Each structure stands twice: as C-alpha cells, then as structure tokens.
Amino acid sequence: MQKTTVLQKIQNFKPKQKILLAITSDTFFAFTSFYFALSIRDGNLFPTYIPLEYLIIILIINTVVQSFTFYLNGLYKGIWRYSSTPDLLRLIKGATIAVLTSTSIFFLFNRLDMIPRSAFIIDWLLLVVSLGGSRFAYRLLTDDLNFVTTKNYKNALIVGTGSGGERLFREIRAQKSLEIKVVAFLDVNKTDHGRHLHGLPIFGQQEHYTSIIRDRNISKIFIAIPDASPDLLRMIVDSCNDLDVEIKTIPKMTDFFGKKSYLSQLRNLEPEDLLGRKQVVLDTTSIENMLSGKKILVTGAGGSIGSELCNQIAKFKPKHLILFEQNEFNLYQLERNLKITYPQLNYTTIIGDVKNRDSVECTFKKFQPEIVFHAAAYKHVPLMEENPYQSVQTNILGTKTVAEISSKYLVDRFVLISTDKAVNPTNVMGATKRTAEMVCLHTQKETSKTKFMIVRFGNVLGSSGSVIPLFKKQIQDGGPITVTHKDIERYFMSIPEASRLVLQAGTIGNGGEIFVLDMGSPVKIVDLAKQMIALAGLRLNHDISIIFTGLRPGEKLYEELLIKEENILPTTHSLVKVAKSRPLSECFYENLKGLITASESNSPREFRESLKKIVKDYNPQNTTVIDQCFEKNSSNLLKNLKDECKNIQ
C-alpha cells in the first residue's frame, strides 16, 4: 500500500516536478556509481588510495560534470513510464559522453595519476545499469499500479506474436484509461508456442481456445494479423460461441494507415471476414481495353451490384458513364459517392424504368452507349412470389427492352447480371431470371454486332435484402434470429469480388455465353447466425436465440449454379467458368409474348403456369398459401363489385 501511495503521488506530479525528480535521481546515481567504481577497483568499501579531501572533490566534480552532460544529451525528454529501446540507446549515448567528458576534465587537472583508468570503465557500466534500471523499474511499477488500482479492468488475448501483436500490446499497455490488461498471446505459426512475450505466455493452435478464454477470464480478443485467413477467424469465433467475448481485428494491409496506431485502427470483425476468400487477381489490361475511353450504361445503377459496378468501372476512366436507376434515393447516394471518389469522372444520372421502352430508347439515342451492364431486377424471392406480375415485367420485359434496344443501337457488349436461383428454379424470381437469360440468348441469334453475355452467381454479402443485414438488425433488437431451416445453405461472395469478376467475364465473352462465377463452398445459414452472435459478444440461447420459421414460398434448401444439361468449361480466368447453354424451344418467343402481355389481374398460379411453359426446369414449391390468399382476395373483390353494382341499380 505504501508503494502504491508513493507512485500515485509521483504520477500526479507536474511535468517540471517530474523532470526535477529525474535530475535528482540521476545526480544521485552519478555520485554513487563513481564512488562504487572506485571502491570496486580498490577492493574496499572505502577507497584507501585517495585521500579523503581529494575523494570528496573528485566525486563532486564528476557528479556535476556528468549531470550537466546528461541534461545536454536529452535524457529528460523521454517519459519514464513509456521507456523503450530508443530511450535506452539515448541513455547509453549520454552515459558514454558523460564518462568521456569527466575523464577528459580529470586529465586536464592532472588527476589521472590518482584515479585508476579502469574505474571509468566500471563507472560507465554502473551508470548504464543504474540509470536504465531506474527508468525501467519505474515503468514496470507504474504498469503494475495500473492494474492494482483498477477494479474493472478486462483481460485480453492478442492473436499474433509478430510485430503487429507486439506493437499492439505496447499501445494497449500505454493507454491506462482503456482498463484493458493483456494476459496472453496466441501464436498461429507454432514458432513461438510455449515461450513468453513481455512476460506473458504464448499459446499455440493445438491448445483448446475455449479453455484458454475461460481459464484466464478473457473478455476481449484482438487479432493482430492483418491478413488473417477466414479459417483462422472462424476457428476463433467458433471458440467464443457460448462466451461473452468481444472480438476486434486490425485492418487488412490494403486498408491500413501506416502512420496511425494499431489501437486506433482496431475494428469489429464482420461476417464478411469469416466468409472472405483469396483476393481476386484480375487481368486489368483486358478490362482497361474494354472500358477505358468508352461510353458505358449501367441499369439498376443504384442497387448493390449496380453501384459497385459503377465504382469499379470508374477506376478505368470511361469516356462517359450513364447511371440508369428507378430509385431516386439510391441514385442520389451513388452520385454523391462518385462525385467525392472520382471527381474527374464524366457521368450522367437518369431516373428511368427499364420497362418503359420510350425512356430506355431515349437514353440510348442521346448517349449512344457502347457497353451495357444490365443489373436492374427484382430479386427478393418471397415478394416476387406474391407479386409475379411485377417480377415478369421488370425481370423479363425490362431485360427484353434493354436487350433489343442495345441490339438496335449496335452496342458492342451487353452483360446480363443473373443469379444461381435461375438454375432449376423453384420460385418466380428464379424463373423470371432464367427467362431473362433466354431472352438474351434469343436476341444474340438475331444480331452479329452486339455480344450478349450472361454472368451467373450466388448471394452477395451485405446486399440489400440479404440475410446478413437482417441478422444484424435482429441482433440489435435483442433477437431472436430467424432462420428458415436448420439445413439451408447458400453460396456467398463479396459485392466487390462479384463486380470485378463480372467485368472480367465481360472481356472474355464472344457472345451467347453463360458465365458462372466460382462461388467456393456453400455456407450453412444457421452457422452464419451463430458466428454473428459470437461476433456481437453475445451467447447463444442465453443472450439471444435462433428460431426456425420454415421455408418461405419458393425457397429451396440448396442453390445450384448449373442446369443438368449445361457443360461447364474453363476460361482464361480461374474463377470464371463458361456453361454451354441449351438450345431454345421453337415456341419460346410465342410463349414469351403471352407471358409479358398477361394481365396484372391474373392469379399467381396462372403466371407460374406460363413460366413453366418457357422454363421446363421450373418446379414451384410452397405456393399453396399464396394461391389461397389470392383466391380469397379475388372472391372478396368480386363480391364487393357485385354489391357496388346492386347499389348503383
């Protein structure tokens, strides 16, 4: 308690008081170091070979000279509680100059015949030890004091024993106000397992993470590996499933701000980090040749994929970028972002609907785009089950309109953004997107100028309407998290990765291809939910629960990327495959016309039957409730009309 009280008083000193205390301390060590150097040289506690009156004068002169030298060499510019290697080097330099200066002065006064030369060497060693030892002892004591006087500090584990982990440890230790105490390290490379860093144990991957976290009462985990693999991150998160642990990580090297502290750049671990894959390496030369100096139109430009496509395209300096979007707010947000990020970009914003032929044709006539990326579509499965007319109009008629006008105005390349739900579809959205693919293939037959390409991929992380934003909102609201089925799986890809590969596929195609992006391995949605609970520092079934609500109308357990008869072949890029499309039926166009001219008053069952004539693989599921609701509403509407007629009569 006495030690704690004294240290607390010293820490509360003003800066000038602390410098005065440091000078006093160093002056004392300068005096005692030279005295003991003389004693050690003589072998007695009291040197016998120097008369007492000369000994006192020699000690005073040496102390004054060395103390003055310490000050001139900046020994008091450092902060003792943050003493580090640079401070030690400065101290060694100061001690060396101080000893050489005092030696020179004694030589000038002809006193070296009285003082043994070896005493100065001993003095130098004692100075370095005493000055350095006092500083580092103060640092250790104040570090201990921080945790002795803090009742609510939290134990932390740092993953990574490299330079990042060591630097992060020092920054955390220096920030007393954080009330965080690092108690252990985790070595992922097995090189330092079993050793110690800053006096703390280093555990290896073969250790059971959960037991380490529990035994050491760890409430925070800091991942100090900039490019940690998703496998490692998942392993750490899975270990925290039933524990109240907060997980943070330093940014990836590509996002790192080198001059800032690691501590200030710590961020929450996101689901995208767990599902991330190797960085996509693009053939930027071919993409630049396709986009640079060209007039490019993006439909659905304000959507998740559309807006990222615009960002990626802008990097390649197009001549003119035309942003075609129905949603005013999304277009406004995209424009703001482009204006800030790419101030030199030449772009035009157009609020328009791909179903409106006049609006689309006016845009083509005015701007004459050379490349079209068609991303406009309705994608929400349950909503499209309830609104099949709108799905048909936007996904099919909209695609047909843009494709035909692209062919009319001799566009070089047309890229349709499709989905894995178009493969063996079980819902209206998937069936309409498959029909949109067929529309592009049909249009390709009627033109030799425009190259029509289709790019098919699965779910994108964080897109509007996707499961991750939904889970985040449910976690914020305290739960429960709703999952439709315990076995449901989906493919995931980040929005930037998908957009880059779409551009890459656009350079490969010669017209009429269906490109399939390599989506990696499917992810169980319930596992994703558990990981997001752990990332939020919550405990499953204690802080928040998961409930299974049953498959929604049109939803299936597993998504596919290829139709049975499609043969997949490699392309010049390892993550882009090409599927050999099947020939269209002879009555395709006739059935298509009947579908897109169908009345909005038609029942969902009628729309599904019309889609089934076009998409032979379409197998509607879980649709009974919707049909019953429609029939009930229709009968009520008919009854109301009859009642109105009676009233009029």
XYZ file of C-alpha atoms in Angstrom, residues 37-298:
262
model
C 33.578 2.216 -9.223
C 36.498 3.471 -7.132
C 35.593 1.065 -4.313
C 35.374 -1.942 -6.640
C 38.725 -1.016 -8.186
C 40.336 -0.835 -4.699
C 38.524 -3.899 -3.382
C 37.347 -1.998 -0.291
C 34.127 -0.212 0.558
C 36.183 2.922 1.342
C 38.920 3.669 -1.229
C 42.236 3.839 0.625
C 44.455 5.044 -2.208
C 42.826 8.507 -2.461
C 42.999 10.982 0.459
C 39.546 11.831 1.820
C 39.722 15.544 0.916
C 40.640 14.699 -2.719
C 37.996 11.942 -2.866
C 35.212 14.390 -1.963
C 36.411 16.931 -4.556
C 36.741 14.228 -7.243
C 33.215 12.920 -6.545
C 31.673 16.405 -6.620
C 33.416 17.374 -9.879
C 32.470 14.049 -11.530
C 28.839 14.349 -10.396
C 28.423 17.944 -11.624
C 30.081 17.230 -14.984
C 28.066 14.054 -15.641
C 24.736 15.560 -14.512
C 25.254 18.553 -16.820
C 26.175 16.194 -19.670
C 23.012 14.110 -19.085
C 20.891 17.238 -19.470
C 22.617 18.383 -22.650
C 22.156 14.922 -24.213
C 18.366 14.971 -23.797
C 17.979 12.281 -21.153
C 14.973 14.172 -19.749
C 12.979 14.418 -22.969
C 11.655 10.873 -22.657
C 8.762 9.772 -20.448
C 9.839 7.189 -17.890
C 6.591 5.251 -17.842
C 6.956 4.699 -21.627
C 10.676 3.837 -21.540
C 11.641 1.826 -24.609
C 14.604 0.814 -26.766
C 15.198 4.348 -28.194
C 15.332 5.684 -24.621
C 17.880 3.009 -23.704
C 20.051 3.923 -26.687
C 19.846 7.611 -25.750
C 20.796 6.702 -22.182
C 23.839 4.655 -23.286
C 24.946 7.529 -25.500
C 24.538 10.012 -22.632
C 26.422 7.805 -20.174
C 29.268 7.307 -22.661
C 29.654 11.040 -23.320
C 29.384 11.802 -19.602
C 32.178 9.365 -18.679
C 34.413 10.569 -21.527
C 33.822 14.199 -20.509
C 34.677 13.578 -16.842
C 37.747 11.580 -17.897
C 38.936 14.469 -20.064
C 38.454 17.006 -17.264
C 40.401 14.901 -14.769
C 43.135 14.547 -17.367
C 43.301 18.344 -17.751
C 43.626 18.763 -13.992
C 46.301 16.068 -13.894
C 44.354 13.838 -11.542
C 44.501 10.660 -13.634
C 47.627 9.581 -11.780
C 45.446 9.404 -8.659
C 42.396 7.736 -10.295
C 42.786 4.279 -11.894
C 41.774 4.224 -15.594
C 39.693 1.085 -15.076
C 37.473 2.975 -12.605
C 35.981 4.944 -15.519
C 35.050 1.720 -17.323
C 33.408 0.381 -14.182
C 31.694 3.752 -13.719
C 30.239 3.551 -17.244
C 28.823 0.082 -16.603
C 27.314 1.122 -13.275
C 25.810 4.261 -14.845
C 24.095 2.334 -17.623
C 22.700 -0.203 -15.160
C 21.545 2.334 -12.564
C 20.109 4.915 -14.965
C 18.449 2.314 -17.207
C 17.343 0.153 -14.308
C 15.669 3.052 -12.521
C 13.693 4.017 -15.609
C 12.513 0.534 -16.470
C 11.783 -0.260 -12.816
C 9.554 2.829 -12.715
C 7.799 1.690 -15.894
C 7.173 -1.803 -14.504
C 5.907 -0.445 -11.199
C 3.516 2.004 -12.871
C 2.268 -0.768 -15.177
C 1.553 -2.908 -12.125
C -0.005 0.063 -10.368
C -2.468 0.494 -13.234
C -3.969 -2.923 -12.539
C -3.624 -2.757 -8.739
C -5.682 0.435 -8.597
C -8.177 -0.503 -11.345
C -11.005 -2.745 -10.210
C -12.844 -3.140 -13.521
C -10.036 -3.940 -15.947
C -10.766 -6.522 -18.626
C -8.476 -9.364 -19.596
C -7.486 -9.518 -23.253
C -5.858 -12.059 -25.566
C -3.766 -10.961 -28.552
C -3.709 -13.313 -31.543
C -0.363 -12.978 -33.290
C 3.157 -12.737 -31.882
C 4.730 -10.851 -34.768
C 5.469 -7.150 -34.938
C 1.752 -6.342 -35.069
C 0.952 -8.238 -31.879
C 3.937 -6.838 -30.002
C 3.174 -3.270 -31.078
C -0.496 -3.612 -30.202
C 0.467 -4.915 -26.746
C 2.651 -1.867 -26.066
C -0.064 0.519 -27.242
C -2.687 -1.125 -25.017
C -0.350 -1.089 -22.023
C 0.362 2.616 -22.577
C -3.326 3.533 -22.637
C -4.256 3.257 -18.962
C -7.717 4.719 -19.486
C -8.768 1.676 -21.542
C -8.643 -0.508 -18.431
C -7.525 -3.471 -20.531
C -4.876 -5.956 -19.414
C -3.351 -8.322 -21.955
C -2.848 -11.654 -20.193
C -1.702 -13.954 -23.021
C -0.751 -14.286 -26.671
C -1.807 -16.836 -29.270
C 0.771 -17.974 -31.820
C -0.713 -19.149 -35.111
C 2.588 -20.152 -36.740
C 3.751 -22.540 -33.977
C 7.172 -20.867 -33.954
C 6.785 -19.212 -30.545
C 4.461 -21.687 -28.852
C 5.437 -22.287 -25.232
C 7.602 -19.192 -24.994
C 6.877 -15.816 -23.377
C 6.479 -12.307 -24.790
C 6.640 -9.358 -22.388
C 6.433 -11.919 -19.605
C 3.138 -13.331 -20.894
C 2.599 -16.943 -22.034
C 2.246 -17.751 -25.738
C -0.269 -20.468 -26.524
C -0.337 -22.478 -29.750
C -3.114 -23.520 -32.096
C -3.162 -27.008 -30.683
C -4.432 -25.568 -27.398
C -8.183 -25.538 -26.829
C -9.157 -21.919 -27.418
C -12.323 -22.100 -25.328
C -10.467 -23.365 -22.244
C -7.836 -20.612 -22.588
C -10.542 -17.966 -22.760
C -12.429 -19.399 -19.796
C -9.435 -20.140 -17.566
C -7.989 -16.651 -17.981
C -11.336 -14.854 -17.839
C -10.745 -13.236 -21.218
C -13.411 -10.782 -22.361
C -11.592 -9.236 -25.340
C -9.703 -10.806 -28.245
C -7.541 -8.671 -30.527
C -6.445 -10.228 -33.815
C -3.127 -8.581 -34.732
C -2.651 -10.344 -38.075
C -3.603 -8.008 -40.959
C -4.328 -10.770 -43.465
C -5.640 -13.473 -41.157
C -7.272 -16.311 -43.075
C -11.049 -16.851 -42.863
C -10.356 -20.353 -41.484
C -8.428 -18.903 -38.535
C -11.084 -16.264 -37.901
C -13.866 -18.853 -37.966
C -11.913 -21.049 -35.543
C -11.579 -18.159 -33.088
C -15.212 -17.093 -33.431
C -16.475 -20.669 -33.017
C -14.481 -20.892 -29.768
C -16.429 -17.904 -28.439
C -19.911 -19.143 -29.347
C -21.034 -19.585 -25.741
C -18.791 -16.923 -24.197
C -19.246 -13.213 -23.635
C -16.204 -12.111 -25.646
C -15.653 -9.059 -27.844
C -13.515 -9.686 -30.946
C -11.673 -6.974 -32.850
C -9.063 -7.058 -35.591
C -6.571 -4.711 -37.200
C -7.350 -3.854 -40.852
C -6.063 -5.728 -43.859
C -2.811 -4.396 -45.263
C -4.658 -2.873 -48.236
C -6.801 -0.797 -45.832
C -4.043 0.042 -43.367
C -2.966 3.571 -42.474
C 0.685 3.028 -41.597
C 1.275 6.165 -39.532
C -1.701 5.627 -37.262
C -1.512 3.435 -34.188
C -2.752 -0.133 -34.417
C -5.015 0.518 -31.447
C -6.855 3.369 -33.182
C -7.484 1.194 -36.255
C -8.983 -1.797 -34.481
C -12.394 -2.629 -35.928
C -15.138 -5.117 -35.257
C -14.859 -8.449 -37.002
C -17.544 -8.675 -39.691
C -19.288 -11.705 -41.210
C -17.584 -10.783 -44.486
C -14.221 -11.521 -42.843
C -15.342 -15.053 -41.978
C -16.720 -15.744 -45.441
C -13.941 -13.968 -47.302
C -11.844 -15.704 -49.897
C -8.495 -15.155 -51.534
C -8.086 -11.781 -53.184
C -9.267 -11.792 -56.778
C -6.447 -11.183 -59.243
C -7.800 -9.591 -62.408
C -6.459 -9.230 -65.897
C -6.668 -5.463 -65.625
C -5.184 -4.931 -69.072
C -8.108 -6.627 -70.814
C -10.627 -4.823 -68.591
C -8.953 -1.492 -69.300
C -9.054 -2.200 -73.023
C -12.782 -2.916 -72.731
C -13.757 0.095 -70.573
C -11.222 2.879 -70.992
C -12.488 5.723 -73.165
C -15.862 4.005 -73.737
C -19.450 5.112 -73.153
C -20.949 2.688 -70.641
C -24.518 2.285 -69.422
C -25.395 0.547 -66.141
